[in-house]
CSV table of C-alpha atoms and ligand atoms in Angstrom, one decimal:
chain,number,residue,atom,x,y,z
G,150,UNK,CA,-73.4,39.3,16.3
G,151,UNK,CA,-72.2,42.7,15.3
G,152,UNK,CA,-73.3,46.0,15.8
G,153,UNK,CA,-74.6,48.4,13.2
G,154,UNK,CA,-76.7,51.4,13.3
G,155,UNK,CA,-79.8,51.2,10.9
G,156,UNK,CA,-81.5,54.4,9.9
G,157,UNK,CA,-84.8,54.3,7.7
G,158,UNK,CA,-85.7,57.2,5.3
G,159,UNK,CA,-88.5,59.5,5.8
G,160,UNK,CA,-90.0,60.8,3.0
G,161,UNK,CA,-87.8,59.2,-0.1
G,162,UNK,CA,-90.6,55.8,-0.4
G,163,UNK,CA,-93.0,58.5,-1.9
G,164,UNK,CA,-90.6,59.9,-4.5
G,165,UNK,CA,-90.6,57.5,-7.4
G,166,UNK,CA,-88.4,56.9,-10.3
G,167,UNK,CA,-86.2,59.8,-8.7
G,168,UNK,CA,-86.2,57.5,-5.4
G,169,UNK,CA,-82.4,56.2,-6.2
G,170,UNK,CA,-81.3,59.7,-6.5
G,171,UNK,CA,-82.5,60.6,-3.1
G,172,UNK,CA,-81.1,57.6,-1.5
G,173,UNK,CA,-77.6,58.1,-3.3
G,174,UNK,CA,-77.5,61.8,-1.9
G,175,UNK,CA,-78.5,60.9,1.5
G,176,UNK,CA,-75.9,57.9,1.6
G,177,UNK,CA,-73.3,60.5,0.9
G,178,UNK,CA,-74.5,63.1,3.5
G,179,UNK,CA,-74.8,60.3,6.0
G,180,UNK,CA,-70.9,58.9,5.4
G,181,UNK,CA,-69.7,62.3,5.3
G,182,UNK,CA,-71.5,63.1,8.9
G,183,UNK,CA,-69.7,60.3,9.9
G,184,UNK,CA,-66.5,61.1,8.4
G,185,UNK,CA,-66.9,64.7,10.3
G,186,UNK,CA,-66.8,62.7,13.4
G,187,UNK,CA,-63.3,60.8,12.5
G,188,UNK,CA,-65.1,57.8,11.1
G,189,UNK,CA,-64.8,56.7,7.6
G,190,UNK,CA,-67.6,53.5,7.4
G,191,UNK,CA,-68.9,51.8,5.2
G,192,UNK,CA,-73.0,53.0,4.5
G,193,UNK,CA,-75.2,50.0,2.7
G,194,UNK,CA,-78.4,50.2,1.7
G,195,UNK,CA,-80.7,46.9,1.8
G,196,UNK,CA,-84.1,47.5,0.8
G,197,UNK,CA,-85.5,50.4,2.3
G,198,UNK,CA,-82.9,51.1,5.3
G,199,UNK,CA,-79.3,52.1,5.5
G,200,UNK,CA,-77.3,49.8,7.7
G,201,UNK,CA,-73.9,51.9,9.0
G,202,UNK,CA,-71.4,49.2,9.2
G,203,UNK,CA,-69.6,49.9,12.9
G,204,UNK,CA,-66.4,48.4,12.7
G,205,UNK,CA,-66.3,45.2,14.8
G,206,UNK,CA,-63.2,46.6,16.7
G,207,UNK,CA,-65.2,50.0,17.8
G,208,UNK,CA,-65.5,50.9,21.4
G,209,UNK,CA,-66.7,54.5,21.2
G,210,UNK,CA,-70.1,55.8,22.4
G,211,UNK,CA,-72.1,53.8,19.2
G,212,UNK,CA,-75.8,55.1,21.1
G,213,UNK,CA,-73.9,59.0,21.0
G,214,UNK,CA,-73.1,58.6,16.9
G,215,UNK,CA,-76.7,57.2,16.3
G,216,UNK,CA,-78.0,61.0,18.1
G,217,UNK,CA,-75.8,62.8,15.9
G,218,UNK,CA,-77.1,61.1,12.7
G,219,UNK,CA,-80.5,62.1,13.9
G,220,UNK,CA,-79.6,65.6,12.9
G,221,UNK,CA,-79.4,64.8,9.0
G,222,UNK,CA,-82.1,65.7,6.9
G,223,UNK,CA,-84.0,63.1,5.2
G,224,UNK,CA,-83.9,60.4,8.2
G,225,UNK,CA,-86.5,59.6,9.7
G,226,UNK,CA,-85.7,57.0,12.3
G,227,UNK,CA,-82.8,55.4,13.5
G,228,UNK,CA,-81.5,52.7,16.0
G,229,UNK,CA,-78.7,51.1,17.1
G,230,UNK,CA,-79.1,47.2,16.3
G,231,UNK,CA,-77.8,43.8,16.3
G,232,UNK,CA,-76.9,42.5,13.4
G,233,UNK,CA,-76.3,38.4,12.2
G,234,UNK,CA,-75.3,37.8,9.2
G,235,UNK,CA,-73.8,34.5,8.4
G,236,UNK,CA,-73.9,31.4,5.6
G,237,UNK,CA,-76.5,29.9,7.2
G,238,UNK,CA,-78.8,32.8,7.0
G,239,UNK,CA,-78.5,32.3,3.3
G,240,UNK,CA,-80.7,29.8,2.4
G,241,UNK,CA,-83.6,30.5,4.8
G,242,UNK,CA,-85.5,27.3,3.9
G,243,UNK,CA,-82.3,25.3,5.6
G,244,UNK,CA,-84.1,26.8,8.9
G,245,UNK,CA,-81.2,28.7,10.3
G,246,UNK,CA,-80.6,28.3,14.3
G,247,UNK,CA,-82.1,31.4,15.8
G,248,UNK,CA,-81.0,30.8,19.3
G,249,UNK,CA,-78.6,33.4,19.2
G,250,UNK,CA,-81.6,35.8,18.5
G,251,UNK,CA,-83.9,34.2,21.5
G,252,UNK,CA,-80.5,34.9,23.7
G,253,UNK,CA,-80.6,38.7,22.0
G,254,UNK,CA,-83.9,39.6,22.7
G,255,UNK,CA,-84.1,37.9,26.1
G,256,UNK,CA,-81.2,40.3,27.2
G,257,UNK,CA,-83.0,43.1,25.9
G,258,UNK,CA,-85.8,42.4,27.2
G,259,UNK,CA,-83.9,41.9,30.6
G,260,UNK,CA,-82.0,45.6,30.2
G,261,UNK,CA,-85.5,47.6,29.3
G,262,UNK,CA,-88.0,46.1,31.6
G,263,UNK,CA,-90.3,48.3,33.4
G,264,UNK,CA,-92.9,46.7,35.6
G,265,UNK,CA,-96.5,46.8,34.3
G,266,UNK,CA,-95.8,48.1,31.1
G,267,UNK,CA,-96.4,46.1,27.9
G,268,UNK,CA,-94.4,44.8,25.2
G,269,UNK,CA,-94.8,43.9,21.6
G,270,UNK,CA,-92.2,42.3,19.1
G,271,UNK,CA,-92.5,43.2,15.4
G,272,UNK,CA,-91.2,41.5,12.7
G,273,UNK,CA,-90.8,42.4,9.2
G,274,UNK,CA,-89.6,40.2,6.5
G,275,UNK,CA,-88.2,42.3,3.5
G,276,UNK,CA,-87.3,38.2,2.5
G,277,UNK,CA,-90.6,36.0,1.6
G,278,UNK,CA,-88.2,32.9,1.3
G,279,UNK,CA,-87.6,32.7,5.4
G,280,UNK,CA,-89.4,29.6,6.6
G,281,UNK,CA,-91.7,31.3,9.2
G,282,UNK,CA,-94.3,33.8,9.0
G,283,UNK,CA,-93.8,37.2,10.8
G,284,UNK,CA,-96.7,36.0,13.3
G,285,UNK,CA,-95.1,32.8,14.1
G,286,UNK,CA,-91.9,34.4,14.9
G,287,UNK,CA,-93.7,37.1,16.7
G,288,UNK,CA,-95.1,34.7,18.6
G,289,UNK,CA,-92.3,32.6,19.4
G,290,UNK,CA,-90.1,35.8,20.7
G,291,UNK,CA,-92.8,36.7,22.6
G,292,UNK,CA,-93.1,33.4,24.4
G,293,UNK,CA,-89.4,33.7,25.1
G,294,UNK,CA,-89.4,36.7,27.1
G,295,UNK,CA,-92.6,36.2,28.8
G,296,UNK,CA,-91.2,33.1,29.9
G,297,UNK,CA,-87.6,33.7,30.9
G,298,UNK,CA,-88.3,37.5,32.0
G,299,UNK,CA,-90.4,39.5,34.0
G,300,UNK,CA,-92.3,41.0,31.4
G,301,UNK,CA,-95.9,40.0,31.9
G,302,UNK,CA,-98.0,41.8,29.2
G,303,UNK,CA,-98.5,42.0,25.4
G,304,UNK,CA,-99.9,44.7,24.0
G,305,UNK,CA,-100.3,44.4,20.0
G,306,UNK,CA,-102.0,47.9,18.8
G,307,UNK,CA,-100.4,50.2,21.5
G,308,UNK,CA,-97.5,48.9,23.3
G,309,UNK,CA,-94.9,50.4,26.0
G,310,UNK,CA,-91.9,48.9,24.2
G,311,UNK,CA,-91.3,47.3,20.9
G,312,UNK,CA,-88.8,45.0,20.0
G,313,UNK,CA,-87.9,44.4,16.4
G,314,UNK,CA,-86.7,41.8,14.0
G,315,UNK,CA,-85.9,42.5,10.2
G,316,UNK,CA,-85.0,39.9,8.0
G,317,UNK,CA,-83.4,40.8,5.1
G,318,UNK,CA,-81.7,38.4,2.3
G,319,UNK,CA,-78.6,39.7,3.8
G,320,UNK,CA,-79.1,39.1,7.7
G,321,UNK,CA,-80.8,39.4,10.2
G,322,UNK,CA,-81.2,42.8,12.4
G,323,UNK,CA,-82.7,43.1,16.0
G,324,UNK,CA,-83.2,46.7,18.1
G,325,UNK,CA,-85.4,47.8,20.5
G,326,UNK,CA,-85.6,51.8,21.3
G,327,UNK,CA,-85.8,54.1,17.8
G,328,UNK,CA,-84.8,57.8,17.9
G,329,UNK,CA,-86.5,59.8,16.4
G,330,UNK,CA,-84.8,62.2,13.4
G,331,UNK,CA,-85.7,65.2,11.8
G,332,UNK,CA,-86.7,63.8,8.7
G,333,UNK,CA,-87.5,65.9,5.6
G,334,UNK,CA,-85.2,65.2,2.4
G,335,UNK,CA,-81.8,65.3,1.9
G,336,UNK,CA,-79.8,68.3,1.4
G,337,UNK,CA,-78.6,68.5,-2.3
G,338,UNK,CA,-81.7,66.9,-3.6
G,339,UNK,CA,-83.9,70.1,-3.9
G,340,UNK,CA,-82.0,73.3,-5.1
G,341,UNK,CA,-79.4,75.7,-3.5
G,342,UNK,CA,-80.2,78.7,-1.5
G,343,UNK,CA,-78.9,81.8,-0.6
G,344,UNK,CA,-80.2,82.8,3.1
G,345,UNK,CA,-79.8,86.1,4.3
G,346,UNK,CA,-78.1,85.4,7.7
G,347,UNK,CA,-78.4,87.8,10.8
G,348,UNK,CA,-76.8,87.6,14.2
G,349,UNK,CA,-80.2,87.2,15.4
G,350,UNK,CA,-83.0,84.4,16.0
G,351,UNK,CA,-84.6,84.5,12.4
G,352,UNK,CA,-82.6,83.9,9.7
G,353,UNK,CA,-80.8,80.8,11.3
G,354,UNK,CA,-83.9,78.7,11.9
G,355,UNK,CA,-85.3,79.7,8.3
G,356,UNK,CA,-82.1,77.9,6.6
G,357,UNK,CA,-82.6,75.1,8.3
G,358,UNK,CA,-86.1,74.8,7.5
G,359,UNK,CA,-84.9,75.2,4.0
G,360,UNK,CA,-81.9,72.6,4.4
G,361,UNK,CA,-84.7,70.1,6.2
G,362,UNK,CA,-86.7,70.4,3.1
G,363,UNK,CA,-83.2,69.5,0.7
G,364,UNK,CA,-81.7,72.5,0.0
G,365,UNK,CA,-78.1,72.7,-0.3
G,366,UNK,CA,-76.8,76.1,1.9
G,367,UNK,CA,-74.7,79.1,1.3
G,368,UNK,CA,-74.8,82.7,3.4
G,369,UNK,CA,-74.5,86.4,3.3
G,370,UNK,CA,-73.9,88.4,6.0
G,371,UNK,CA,-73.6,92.1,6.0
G,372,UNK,CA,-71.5,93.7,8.8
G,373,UNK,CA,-70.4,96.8,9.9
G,374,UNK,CA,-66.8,96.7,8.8
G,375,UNK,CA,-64.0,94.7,7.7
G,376,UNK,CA,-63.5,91.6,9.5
G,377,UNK,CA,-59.7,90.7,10.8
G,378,UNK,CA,-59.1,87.6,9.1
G,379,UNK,CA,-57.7,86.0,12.3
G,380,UNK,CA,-61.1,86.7,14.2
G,381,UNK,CA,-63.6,85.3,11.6
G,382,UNK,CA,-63.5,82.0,12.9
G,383,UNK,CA,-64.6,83.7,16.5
G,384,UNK,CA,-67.0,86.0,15.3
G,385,UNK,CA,-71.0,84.8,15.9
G,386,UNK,CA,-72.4,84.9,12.6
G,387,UNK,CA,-69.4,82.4,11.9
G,388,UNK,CA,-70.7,80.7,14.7
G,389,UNK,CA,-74.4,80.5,13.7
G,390,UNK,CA,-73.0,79.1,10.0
G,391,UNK,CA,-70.4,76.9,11.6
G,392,UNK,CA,-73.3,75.4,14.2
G,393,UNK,CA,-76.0,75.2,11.3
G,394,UNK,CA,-73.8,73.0,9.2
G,395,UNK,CA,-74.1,70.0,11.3
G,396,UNK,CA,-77.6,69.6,9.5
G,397,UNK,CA,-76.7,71.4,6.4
G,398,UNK,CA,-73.3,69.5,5.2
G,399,UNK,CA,-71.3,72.0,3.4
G,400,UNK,CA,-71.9,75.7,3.4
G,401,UNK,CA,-70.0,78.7,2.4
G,402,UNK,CA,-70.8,82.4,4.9
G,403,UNK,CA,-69.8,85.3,2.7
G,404,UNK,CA,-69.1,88.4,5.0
G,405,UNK,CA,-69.9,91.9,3.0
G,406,UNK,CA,-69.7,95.2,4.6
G,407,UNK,CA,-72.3,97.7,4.5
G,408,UNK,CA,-70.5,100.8,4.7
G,409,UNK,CA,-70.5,102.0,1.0
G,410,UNK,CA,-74.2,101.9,1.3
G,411,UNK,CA,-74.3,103.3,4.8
G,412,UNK,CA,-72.3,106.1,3.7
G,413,UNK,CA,-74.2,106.7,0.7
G,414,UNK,CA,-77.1,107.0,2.5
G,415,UNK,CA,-75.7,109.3,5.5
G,416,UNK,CA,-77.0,112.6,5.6
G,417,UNK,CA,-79.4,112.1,2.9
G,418,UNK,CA,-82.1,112.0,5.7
G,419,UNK,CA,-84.4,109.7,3.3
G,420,UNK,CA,-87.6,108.2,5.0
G,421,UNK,CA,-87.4,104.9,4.2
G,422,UNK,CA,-83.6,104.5,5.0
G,423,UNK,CA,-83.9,100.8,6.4
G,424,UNK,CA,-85.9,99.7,3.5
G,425,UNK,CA,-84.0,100.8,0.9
G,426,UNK,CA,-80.9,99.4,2.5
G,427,UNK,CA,-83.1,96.2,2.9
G,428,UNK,CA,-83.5,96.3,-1.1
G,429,UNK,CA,-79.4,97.2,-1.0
G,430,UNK,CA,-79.3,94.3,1.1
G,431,UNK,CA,-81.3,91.8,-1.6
G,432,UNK,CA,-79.5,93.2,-4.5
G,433,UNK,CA,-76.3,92.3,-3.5
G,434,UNK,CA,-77.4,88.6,-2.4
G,435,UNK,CA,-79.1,88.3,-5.7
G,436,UNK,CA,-75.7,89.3,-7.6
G,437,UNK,CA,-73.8,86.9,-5.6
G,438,UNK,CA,-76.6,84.2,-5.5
G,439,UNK,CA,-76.3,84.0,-9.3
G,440,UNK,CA,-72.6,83.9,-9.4
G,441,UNK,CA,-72.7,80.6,-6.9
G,442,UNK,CA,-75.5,79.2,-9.0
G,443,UNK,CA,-78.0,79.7,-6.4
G,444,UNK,CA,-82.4,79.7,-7.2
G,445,UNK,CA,-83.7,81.6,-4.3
G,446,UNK,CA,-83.1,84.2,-1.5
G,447,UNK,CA,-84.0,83.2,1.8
G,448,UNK,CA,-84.4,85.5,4.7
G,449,UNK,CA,-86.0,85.1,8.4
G,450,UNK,CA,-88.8,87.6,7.6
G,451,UNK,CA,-91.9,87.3,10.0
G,452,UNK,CA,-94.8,89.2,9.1
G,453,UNK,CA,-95.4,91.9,11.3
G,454,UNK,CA,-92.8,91.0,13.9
G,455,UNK,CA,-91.0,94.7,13.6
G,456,UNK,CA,-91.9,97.7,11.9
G,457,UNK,CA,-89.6,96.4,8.8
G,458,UNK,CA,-91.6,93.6,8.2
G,459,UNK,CA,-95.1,95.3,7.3
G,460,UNK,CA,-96.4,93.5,4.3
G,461,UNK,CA,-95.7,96.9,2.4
G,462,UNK,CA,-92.2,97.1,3.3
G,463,UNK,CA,-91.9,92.4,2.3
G,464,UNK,CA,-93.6,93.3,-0.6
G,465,UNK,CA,-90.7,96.4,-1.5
G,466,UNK,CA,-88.0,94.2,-0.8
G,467,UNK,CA,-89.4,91.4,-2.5
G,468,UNK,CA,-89.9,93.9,-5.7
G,469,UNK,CA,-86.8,95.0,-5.9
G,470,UNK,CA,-84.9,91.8,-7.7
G,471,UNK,CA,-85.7,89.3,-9.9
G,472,UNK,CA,-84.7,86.2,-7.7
G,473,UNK,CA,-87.5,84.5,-6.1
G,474,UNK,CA,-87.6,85.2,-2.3
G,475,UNK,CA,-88.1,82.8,0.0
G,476,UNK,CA,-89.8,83.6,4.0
G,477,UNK,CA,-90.1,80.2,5.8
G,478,UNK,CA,-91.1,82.0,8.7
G,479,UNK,CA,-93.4,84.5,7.5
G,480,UNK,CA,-96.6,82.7,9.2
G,481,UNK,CA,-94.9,81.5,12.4
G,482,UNK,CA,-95.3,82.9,16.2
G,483,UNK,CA,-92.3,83.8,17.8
G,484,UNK,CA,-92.7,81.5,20.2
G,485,UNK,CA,-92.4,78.5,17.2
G,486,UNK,CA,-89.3,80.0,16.2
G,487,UNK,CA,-87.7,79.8,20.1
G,488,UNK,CA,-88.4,76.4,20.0
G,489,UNK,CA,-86.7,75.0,17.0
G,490,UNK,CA,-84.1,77.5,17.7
G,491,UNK,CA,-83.7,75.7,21.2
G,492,UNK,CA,-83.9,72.4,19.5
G,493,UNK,CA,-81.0,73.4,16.7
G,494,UNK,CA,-78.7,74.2,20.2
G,495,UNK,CA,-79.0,78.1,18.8
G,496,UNK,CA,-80.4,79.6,21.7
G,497,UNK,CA,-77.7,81.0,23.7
G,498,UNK,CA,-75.8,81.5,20.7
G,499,UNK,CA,-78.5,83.7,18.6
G,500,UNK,CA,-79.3,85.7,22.6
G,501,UNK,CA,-75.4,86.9,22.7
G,502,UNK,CA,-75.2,90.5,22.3
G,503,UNK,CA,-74.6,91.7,18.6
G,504,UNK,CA,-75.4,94.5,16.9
G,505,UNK,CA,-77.0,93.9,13.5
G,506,UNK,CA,-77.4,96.3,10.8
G,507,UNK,CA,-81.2,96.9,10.7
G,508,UNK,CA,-81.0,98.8,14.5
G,509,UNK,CA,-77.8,100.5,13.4
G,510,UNK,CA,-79.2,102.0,10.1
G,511,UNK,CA,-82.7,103.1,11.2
G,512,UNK,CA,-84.1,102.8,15.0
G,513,UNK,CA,-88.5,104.3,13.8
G,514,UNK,CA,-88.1,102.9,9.9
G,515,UNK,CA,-91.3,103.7,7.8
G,516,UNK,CA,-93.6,100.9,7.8
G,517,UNK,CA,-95.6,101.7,5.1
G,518,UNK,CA,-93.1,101.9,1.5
G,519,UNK,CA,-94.2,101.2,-2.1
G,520,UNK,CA,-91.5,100.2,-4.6
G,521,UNK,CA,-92.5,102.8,-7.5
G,522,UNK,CA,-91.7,105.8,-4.9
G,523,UNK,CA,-88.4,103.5,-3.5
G,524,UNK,CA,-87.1,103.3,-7.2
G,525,UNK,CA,-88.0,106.8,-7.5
G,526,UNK,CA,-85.8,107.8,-4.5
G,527,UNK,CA,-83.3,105.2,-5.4
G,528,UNK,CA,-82.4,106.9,-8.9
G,529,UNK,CA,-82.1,110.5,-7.7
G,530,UNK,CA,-80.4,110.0,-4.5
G,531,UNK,CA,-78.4,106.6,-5.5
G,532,UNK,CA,-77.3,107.1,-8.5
G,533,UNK,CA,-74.2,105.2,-8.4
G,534,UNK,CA,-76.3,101.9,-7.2
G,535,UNK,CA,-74.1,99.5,-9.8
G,536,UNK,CA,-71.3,100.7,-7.8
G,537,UNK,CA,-72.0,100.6,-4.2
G,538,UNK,CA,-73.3,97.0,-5.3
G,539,UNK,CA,-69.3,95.9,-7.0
G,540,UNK,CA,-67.7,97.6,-4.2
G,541,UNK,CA,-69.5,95.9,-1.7
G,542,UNK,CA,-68.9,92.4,-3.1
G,543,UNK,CA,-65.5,93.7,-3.9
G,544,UNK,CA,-64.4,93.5,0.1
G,545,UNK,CA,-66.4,90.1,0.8
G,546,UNK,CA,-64.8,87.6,2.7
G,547,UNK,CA,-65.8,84.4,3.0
G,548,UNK,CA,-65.4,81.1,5.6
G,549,UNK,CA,-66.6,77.6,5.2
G,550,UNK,CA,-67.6,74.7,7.0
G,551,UNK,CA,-68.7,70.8,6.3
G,552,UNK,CA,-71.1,69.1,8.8
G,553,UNK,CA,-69.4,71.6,11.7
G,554,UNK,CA,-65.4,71.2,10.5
G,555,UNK,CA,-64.2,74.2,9.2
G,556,UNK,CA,-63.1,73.3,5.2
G,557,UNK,CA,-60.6,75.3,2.8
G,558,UNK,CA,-63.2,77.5,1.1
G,559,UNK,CA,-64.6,75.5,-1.8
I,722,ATP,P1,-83.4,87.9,12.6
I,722,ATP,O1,-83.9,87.3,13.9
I,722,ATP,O2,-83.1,86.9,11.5
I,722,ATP,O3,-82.3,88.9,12.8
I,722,ATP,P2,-85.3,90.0,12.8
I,722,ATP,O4,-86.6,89.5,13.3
I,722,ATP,O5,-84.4,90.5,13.8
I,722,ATP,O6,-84.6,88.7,12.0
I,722,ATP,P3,-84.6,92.0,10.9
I,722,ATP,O7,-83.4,92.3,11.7
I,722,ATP,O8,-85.5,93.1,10.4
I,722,ATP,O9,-85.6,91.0,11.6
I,722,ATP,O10,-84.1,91.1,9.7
I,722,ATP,C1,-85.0,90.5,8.8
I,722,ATP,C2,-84.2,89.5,7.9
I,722,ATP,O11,-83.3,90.3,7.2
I,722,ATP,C3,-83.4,88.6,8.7
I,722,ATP,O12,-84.2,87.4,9.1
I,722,ATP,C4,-82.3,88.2,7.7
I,722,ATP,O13,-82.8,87.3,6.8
I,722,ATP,C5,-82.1,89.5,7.1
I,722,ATP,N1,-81.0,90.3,7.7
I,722,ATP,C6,-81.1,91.1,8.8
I,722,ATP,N2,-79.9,91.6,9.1
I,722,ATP,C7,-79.0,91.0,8.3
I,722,ATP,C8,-77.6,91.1,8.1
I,722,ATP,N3,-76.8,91.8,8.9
I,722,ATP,N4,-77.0,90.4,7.1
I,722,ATP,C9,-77.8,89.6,6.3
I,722,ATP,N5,-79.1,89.5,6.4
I,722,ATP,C10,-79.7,90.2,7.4
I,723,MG,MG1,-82.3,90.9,13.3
């Protein structure tokens, strides 16, 4: 008996001829999650699971590896489980000695019991040529543990615990409690992003919405001056980035300063000063978003939430580039946000103190702005916009991390 962890896809059964594609991508995010944590194993797909083959020598925390591979987008499930795989489980018509599996499921039978709750044991058999039918294996398991433990109820349609037997041409696997994963696709099988990251709740949870739905992850940050080299590894938004890796693999935080637009904008007593550094803002994502090959901008925009998210003022920023702009969050409640916040481990993280931009440039910004009259005020009292945009990508800085490692940039 070996152990193996076996993790089943959630969405990828649905996607056709490009079904491969998805499970190739996955298979490498999955072995390099592992690799993050020290491990390089082998990842083998049989039918429609991927069985993560734990060295027989291992004596780590398997149950603790299995959590963290809950965290990858695109799994749906996984479990830790028993695995036999032998010569005489080749030829299933030989009728292969399944005591060893009785013995298994009798000891986890023994380990999970909980009085008057019910059981159920499901078998699935990806391999037609085994000599019993999923029922009369069922049925035999079942007769096993109600005979040799205290387990005194069977419950087919809604049961307290399940206990589960796949037969594959390959072996045979057994496990008993599933976690539950985040599912969505893999990241790299949808398009690349370009999120607009703030120190603040937003913006983190809507790039991982986007990496849950495949997207591969880079960042812009705009801060208030020049970062010492030595500290960006300390700084939050480094921490945010280095924390949102673990579910979006590889992603690159480029660090701009806003000062050559802050200054341009200082004294000019404009109106809508935080809106037309919010365009600034977009411009100078979009100009780097194309250089790295990325589709979309992605910020943490909530309609309504402050006075700088009035559909007027989306609808300005939105206006003033050509790349598509995505708002994940645009039609959730704060309190939705908290909560996968919480769940990502953000929480504290996004509540330390940090002064972001938006309350530094403007603290009563316009909500009401219309993009003819921005472009109007942009040409007589910007004039120089080409510039401010190259200087402020001149001074960017960048850090980057894989699956939460930090990685030479790449
Ligand atoms: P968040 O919680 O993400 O900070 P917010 O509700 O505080 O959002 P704003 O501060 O107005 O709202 O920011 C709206 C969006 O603009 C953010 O979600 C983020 O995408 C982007 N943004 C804000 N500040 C910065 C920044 N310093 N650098 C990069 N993007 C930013
Ligand atoms: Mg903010």
């Amino acid at each position: 008996m070996l152990n193996r962890i076996i993790l089943h896809y959630a969405e990828l059964t649905l996607k056709g001829c490009n079904r491969n594609t998805f499970v190739k991508k996955l298979r490498i995010n999955v072995r390099n999650k592992i690799k993050s944590m020290g491990h390089i194993w082998d990842v083998v797909t049989i039918h429609d699971r991927m069985f993560i083959e734990v060295p027989d020598d291992y004596t780590g925390d398997i149950d603790a590896i299995a959590e963290k591979l809950a965290d990858i987008p695109g799994v749906a499930w996984l479990s830790r489980v028993y695995w036999f795989s032998n010569k005489k489980y080749d030829f299933f018509e030989y009728k292969p000695d399944l005591s060893e599996i009785d013995t298994l499921i009798e000891k986890l039978a023994i380990e999970t019991y909980e009085k008057d709750k019910s059981f159920a044991i499901r078998v699935k058999r990806s391999d037609k040529r085994f000599y019993q039918t999923s029922s009369q294996l069922e049925i035999q398991l079942a007769t096993v543990i109600l005979k040799n433990t205290e387990w005194k109820t069977v419950n087919l349609n809604t049961a307290d615990q399940y206990f589960y037997v796949d037969i594959s041409s390959r072996g045979i696997s057994v496990h008993t409690n599933r976690i539950k994963a985040i599912g969505g696709l893999p990241v790299a099988s949808t398009g690349r992003i370009m999120c607009l990251l703030s120190g603040g709740f937003d913006s983190p949870v809507a790039a991982y919405l986007m990496a849950k739905r495949g997207c591969n992850v880079d960042f812009i940050h705009f801060t208030a001056s020049n970062i010492q080299a030595s500290k960006i590894e300390d700084y939050k938004v480094s921490k945010i980035a280095q924390n949102l890796s673990q579910y979006c693999g590889k992603v690159r935080l480029y660090l701009v300063p806003y000062t050559h637009i802050d200054l341009a904008l200082m004294d000019k007593n404009l109106d809508y000063d935080l809106i037309l550094f919010r365009r600034f803002m977009a411009r100078v994502a979009e100009k780097l978003a194309d250089s790295l090959f990325a589709q979309c901008l992605v910020t943490g925009d909530n309609l309504g939430q402050v006075a700088s998210q009035t559909m007027e003022n989306v609808v300005s920023m939105t206006k003033s580039i050509d790349m598509p702009v995505l708002r994940p969050l645009l039609t959730y409640n704060k309190e939705e946000i908290v909560e996968v916040s919480r769940k990502l481990g953000l929480f504290d993280l996004s509540t330390e103190p940090y002064k972001d931009c938006c309350a530094l440039i403007s603290n009563s910004p316009k909500t009401k702005s219309e993009h003819n009259k921005l472009v109007h005020i942009e040409e007589t009292f910007l004039s120089e916009y080409g510039a401010l945009i190259e200087d402020t990508l001149a001074e960017k800085q960048v850090i980057a991390y894989n699956f939460g490692n930090r990685i030479p940039y790449v």
